Amino acid sequence: MGKVTVIDHPLIQHKLTMIRDKNTGSKAFRELVKEISMLMGYEVTRNLPLEDIEIETPVCKTKSKTLSGRKLGIVPILRAGIGMVDGILELIPAAKVGHVGLYRDPETLEPVEYYVKMPTDVSERELIVVDPMLATGGSAKAAIKFIKDRGATNIKLVCLVACPEGIEAVQDMHPDVDIYVASVDEKLDEHAYIIPGLGDAGDRLFGTK
Ligand code: PRP
Ligand code: URA
């Protein structure tokens, strides 16, 4: 079963409160989502492997730690996931970025991919899938499946706000995927919105409502 980590750092919780507030406009919302994503990135990358290399300080030669060349990828789920990419890229600028876009077929209610573009060496990369909201889990489950279909084997999911239903759905379908969230909210409402949540993340990021 994938591990669930709630990153409850005070700075993250403070900024999360600001994006929950309905009076926070798109500019501030975008900036805050970027900042929270960067802060979450510290925890998500905590177990990256290190190796010793030999360097010379101004004083003497020494061995010192460096990241041991693990290849990383960030994969936003379109479209709201895009808001989380830049914050994580600030921490790991060498990461490649893949994209997954999907919509729900109005008749079958099945998720349909409309755009998937991944780095060519996707099977060698540790992938961080990002989406601000994990509600029913339908989008994340499908996005992770589409990525696995292309060869990915090492995947983490990072969301700002989740609910128990979404977490359980992803764990059931993808028990190999660890999940990182800033909050596990109470529940879903009858429209599959997270309560208390922050509303429609895509609309608030891009000002489309
Ligand atoms: C939102 C959100 C997730 C999804 C979560 O995207 O960004 O992708 O809903 O809901 P789920 O867990 O029930 O699938 P939406 O489909 O609104 O698209 P958008 O990013 O284009 O706004
Ligand atoms: N998608 C959102 O953007 N918000 C929710 O609360 C649920 C799904």
Short mmCIF file of C-alpha atoms and ligand atoms in Angstrom, two decimals:
data_model
loop_
_atom_site.label_atom_id
_atom_site.label_comp_id
_atom_site.label_asym_id
_atom_site.label_seq_id
_atom_site.Cartn_x
_atom_site.Cartn_y
_atom_site.Cartn_z
CA MET A 1 0.00 0.00 0.00
CA GLY A 2 1.33 3.44 -0.93
CA LYS A 3 2.28 5.66 1.98
CA VAL A 4 0.35 8.87 2.62
CA THR A 5 2.39 11.79 3.96
CA VAL A 6 0.61 14.91 5.18
CA ILE A 7 3.12 17.74 5.04
CA ASP A 8 1.94 19.94 7.88
CA HIS A 9 4.78 22.47 7.97
CA PRO A 10 3.47 25.75 9.44
CA LEU A 11 4.42 27.77 6.35
CA ILE A 12 2.49 25.36 4.15
CA GLN A 13 -0.55 25.41 6.42
CA HIS A 14 -0.51 29.23 6.54
CA LYS A 15 -0.36 29.54 2.76
CA LEU A 16 -3.00 26.84 2.34
CA THR A 17 -5.39 28.90 4.45
CA MET A 18 -4.77 31.83 2.11
CA ILE A 19 -5.64 29.84 -1.02
CA ARG A 20 -8.75 28.39 0.62
CA ASP A 21 -10.04 31.94 1.16
CA LYS A 22 -12.54 32.79 -1.58
CA ASN A 23 -11.32 36.40 -1.54
CA THR A 24 -7.85 35.42 -2.76
CA GLY A 25 -7.62 36.41 -6.43
CA SER A 26 -5.90 34.57 -9.27
CA LYS A 27 -2.54 36.37 -9.07
CA ALA A 28 -2.06 35.65 -5.37
CA PHE A 29 -3.54 32.16 -5.79
CA ARG A 30 -0.99 31.30 -8.50
CA GLU A 31 1.92 32.65 -6.46
CA LEU A 32 0.81 30.77 -3.35
CA VAL A 33 0.32 27.48 -5.22
CA LYS A 34 3.86 27.85 -6.56
CA GLU A 35 5.26 28.57 -3.08
CA ILE A 36 3.41 25.68 -1.45
CA SER A 37 4.55 23.32 -4.20
CA MET A 38 8.16 24.33 -3.65
CA LEU A 39 7.87 23.82 0.10
CA MET A 40 6.24 20.42 -0.43
CA GLY A 41 9.06 19.59 -2.83
CA TYR A 42 11.53 19.57 0.07
CA GLU A 43 9.68 16.68 1.69
CA VAL A 44 8.96 14.84 -1.54
CA THR A 45 12.66 14.83 -2.46
CA ARG A 46 13.85 13.97 1.05
CA ASN A 47 14.97 10.44 0.15
CA LEU A 48 16.87 11.24 -3.04
CA PRO A 49 20.09 9.23 -2.99
CA LEU A 50 23.40 10.96 -2.36
CA GLU A 51 26.96 9.99 -3.19
CA ASP A 52 30.32 11.27 -2.03
CA ILE A 53 32.46 13.21 -4.44
CA GLU A 54 35.89 14.63 -3.93
CA ILE A 55 36.15 18.43 -3.98
CA GLU A 56 38.59 21.05 -2.86
CA THR A 57 37.49 23.81 -0.50
CA PRO A 58 39.64 26.94 -0.24
CA VAL A 59 41.31 25.17 2.69
CA CYS A 60 41.74 21.48 1.83
CA LYS A 61 40.54 18.48 -0.16
CA THR A 62 37.46 16.73 1.19
CA LYS A 63 34.67 14.35 0.34
CA SER A 64 31.23 15.88 0.17
CA LYS A 65 27.68 14.82 -0.72
CA THR A 66 26.06 15.32 -4.08
CA LEU A 67 22.83 14.02 -5.62
CA SER A 68 23.69 10.74 -7.25
CA GLY A 69 22.27 11.53 -10.66
CA ARG A 70 18.78 10.10 -10.18
CA LYS A 71 16.71 11.23 -13.17
CA LEU A 72 13.54 13.06 -12.18
CA GLY A 73 10.40 14.09 -14.01
CA ILE A 74 7.49 16.32 -13.04
CA VAL A 75 4.13 15.45 -14.58
CA PRO A 76 1.27 17.94 -14.17
CA ILE A 77 -2.27 16.70 -14.73
CA LEU A 78 -3.81 19.33 -17.05
CA ARG A 79 -4.72 21.82 -16.45
CA ALA A 80 -4.51 22.78 -12.76
CA GLY A 81 -1.36 20.69 -12.23
CA ILE A 82 0.55 23.24 -14.32
CA GLY A 83 0.33 25.63 -11.38
CA MET A 84 2.54 23.33 -9.31
CA VAL A 85 5.35 22.76 -11.81
CA ASP A 86 7.45 25.91 -11.44
CA GLY A 87 7.71 25.65 -7.66
CA ILE A 88 9.15 22.14 -7.84
CA LEU A 89 11.36 23.04 -10.82
CA GLU A 90 13.00 25.72 -8.68
CA LEU A 91 14.26 22.93 -6.43
CA ILE A 92 15.17 20.47 -9.17
CA PRO A 93 15.81 22.53 -12.31
CA ALA A 94 17.24 19.56 -14.22
CA ALA A 95 13.95 17.64 -14.01
CA LYS A 96 12.14 17.00 -17.29
CA VAL A 97 8.43 17.86 -17.52
CA GLY A 98 5.80 15.54 -19.01
CA HIS A 99 2.12 16.44 -19.40
CA VAL A 100 -1.06 14.40 -19.05
CA GLY A 101 -4.42 15.79 -20.14
CA LEU A 102 -7.67 13.93 -19.69
CA TYR A 103 -11.39 14.55 -19.63
CA ARG A 104 -14.35 12.51 -18.53
CA ASP A 105 -16.52 11.14 -21.33
CA PRO A 106 -19.98 12.58 -20.59
CA GLU A 107 -21.74 9.34 -21.55
CA THR A 108 -19.49 6.58 -20.24
CA LEU A 109 -17.98 8.76 -17.47
CA GLU A 110 -14.67 7.03 -18.28
CA PRO A 111 -11.53 9.20 -18.31
CA VAL A 112 -10.23 9.77 -21.84
CA GLU A 113 -6.69 11.00 -22.50
CA TYR A 114 -6.48 13.93 -24.91
CA TYR A 115 -2.80 14.74 -24.50
CA VAL A 116 0.13 12.76 -23.13
CA LYS A 117 3.71 13.79 -23.78
CA MET A 118 6.37 12.22 -21.60
CA PRO A 119 10.18 12.34 -21.62
CA THR A 120 11.51 9.61 -23.93
CA ASP A 121 13.35 7.84 -21.09
CA VAL A 122 10.25 7.77 -18.87
CA SER A 123 10.96 4.24 -17.60
CA GLU A 124 14.27 5.40 -16.07
CA ARG A 125 12.83 8.41 -14.29
CA GLU A 126 11.38 8.97 -10.87
CA LEU A 127 8.16 10.82 -11.68
CA ILE A 128 6.39 13.34 -9.49
CA VAL A 129 2.77 13.64 -10.67
CA VAL A 130 1.23 16.92 -9.53
CA ASP A 131 -2.36 18.12 -9.25
CA PRO A 132 -3.70 20.53 -6.61
CA MET A 133 -6.87 18.50 -5.97
CA LEU A 134 -7.43 14.80 -5.22
CA ALA A 135 -11.22 14.54 -5.05
CA THR A 136 -12.81 11.29 -6.28
CA GLY A 137 -9.34 10.23 -7.44
CA GLY A 138 -10.65 9.56 -10.95
CA SER A 139 -8.22 11.97 -12.63
CA ALA A 140 -5.16 10.87 -10.69
CA LYS A 141 -5.93 7.16 -11.14
CA ALA A 142 -6.31 7.57 -14.89
CA ALA A 143 -3.30 9.86 -15.28
CA ILE A 144 -1.06 7.43 -13.42
CA LYS A 145 -2.36 4.57 -15.55
CA PHE A 146 -1.66 6.47 -18.78
CA ILE A 147 1.89 7.15 -17.57
CA LYS A 148 2.44 3.53 -16.53
CA ASP A 149 1.17 2.45 -19.97
CA ARG A 150 4.18 4.35 -21.36
CA GLY A 151 6.64 2.51 -19.15
CA ALA A 152 6.83 4.53 -15.94
CA THR A 153 7.45 2.41 -12.83
CA ASN A 154 8.54 4.89 -10.19
CA ILE A 155 5.79 7.40 -9.40
CA LYS A 156 4.87 9.72 -6.55
CA LEU A 157 1.65 11.76 -6.42
CA VAL A 158 1.69 15.25 -4.90
CA CYS A 159 -1.57 17.15 -4.26
CA LEU A 160 -2.35 20.20 -2.17
CA VAL A 161 -5.80 19.19 -0.93
CA ALA A 162 -7.12 15.63 -0.81
CA CYS A 163 -10.03 13.82 0.79
CA PRO A 164 -10.26 10.28 2.16
CA GLU A 165 -12.25 9.02 -0.86
CA GLY A 166 -9.60 10.12 -3.37
CA ILE A 167 -6.70 8.77 -1.36
CA GLU A 168 -8.37 5.38 -1.00
CA ALA A 169 -9.19 5.23 -4.72
CA VAL A 170 -5.57 5.88 -5.73
CA GLN A 171 -4.21 3.47 -3.13
CA ASP A 172 -6.55 0.72 -4.39
CA MET A 173 -5.57 1.07 -8.03
CA HIS A 174 -1.91 2.05 -7.59
CA PRO A 175 -0.61 0.55 -4.34
CA ASP A 176 2.96 1.27 -5.45
CA VAL A 177 2.43 5.06 -5.50
CA ASP A 178 3.24 7.16 -2.43
CA ILE A 179 0.97 10.17 -1.94
CA TYR A 180 2.00 13.55 -0.50
CA VAL A 181 -0.63 16.11 0.48
CA ALA A 182 -0.79 19.36 2.45
CA SER A 183 -4.23 18.52 3.83
CA VAL A 184 -6.72 15.66 4.02
CA ASP A 185 -10.06 17.45 4.09
CA GLU A 186 -13.31 16.13 5.48
CA LYS A 187 -15.30 14.79 2.52
CA LEU A 188 -16.74 15.24 -0.96
CA ASP A 189 -20.01 17.04 -1.56
CA GLU A 190 -22.71 15.84 -3.96
CA HIS A 191 -20.91 17.55 -6.88
CA ALA A 192 -17.62 15.78 -6.04
CA TYR A 193 -16.09 19.01 -4.69
CA ILE A 194 -13.82 18.73 -1.68
CA ILE A 195 -15.27 20.12 1.57
CA PRO A 196 -14.00 22.55 2.79
CA GLY A 197 -11.50 22.48 -0.11
CA LEU A 198 -10.69 25.57 -2.12
CA GLY A 199 -13.20 25.40 -4.95
CA ASP A 200 -12.21 24.76 -8.56
CA ALA A 201 -8.43 24.88 -8.62
CA GLY A 202 -8.14 25.29 -12.40
CA ASP A 203 -10.60 28.16 -12.55
CA ARG A 204 -8.97 29.93 -9.62
CA LEU A 205 -5.46 29.52 -11.08
CA PHE A 206 -6.36 30.70 -14.55
CA GLY A 207 -9.21 33.11 -13.77
CA THR A 208 -11.72 31.25 -15.92
CA LYS A 209 -14.76 31.70 -13.74
C1 PRP B 1 -9.67 19.12 -11.18
C2 PRP B 1 -8.37 18.88 -10.44
C3 PRP B 1 -8.14 17.42 -10.66
C4 PRP B 1 -9.53 16.86 -10.63
C5 PRP B 1 -9.78 16.24 -9.29
O1 PRP B 1 -9.45 19.19 -12.53
O2 PRP B 1 -7.32 19.70 -10.90
O3 PRP B 1 -7.48 17.10 -11.86
O4 PRP B 1 -10.43 17.97 -10.82
O5 PRP B 1 -11.02 15.61 -9.29
P1 PRP B 1 -11.15 14.04 -9.23
O6 PRP B 1 -10.19 13.56 -8.19
O7 PRP B 1 -12.58 13.83 -8.86
O8 PRP B 1 -10.81 13.49 -10.59
P2 PRP B 1 -10.64 19.46 -13.56
O9 PRP B 1 -11.17 18.15 -14.06
O10 PRP B 1 -11.62 20.41 -12.96
O11 PRP B 1 -9.89 20.13 -14.78
P3 PRP B 1 -9.01 21.48 -14.84
O12 PRP B 1 -7.68 21.15 -14.21
O13 PRP B 1 -8.92 21.72 -16.29
O14 PRP B 1 -9.74 22.55 -14.10
N1 URA B 2 -11.66 19.63 -8.62
C1 URA B 2 -11.41 20.85 -8.08
O1 URA B 2 -10.79 21.72 -8.71
N2 URA B 2 -11.88 21.08 -6.82
C2 URA B 2 -12.52 20.17 -6.12
O2 URA B 2 -12.91 20.44 -4.97
C3 URA B 2 -12.79 18.90 -6.71
C4 URA B 2 -12.33 18.67 -7.96
#
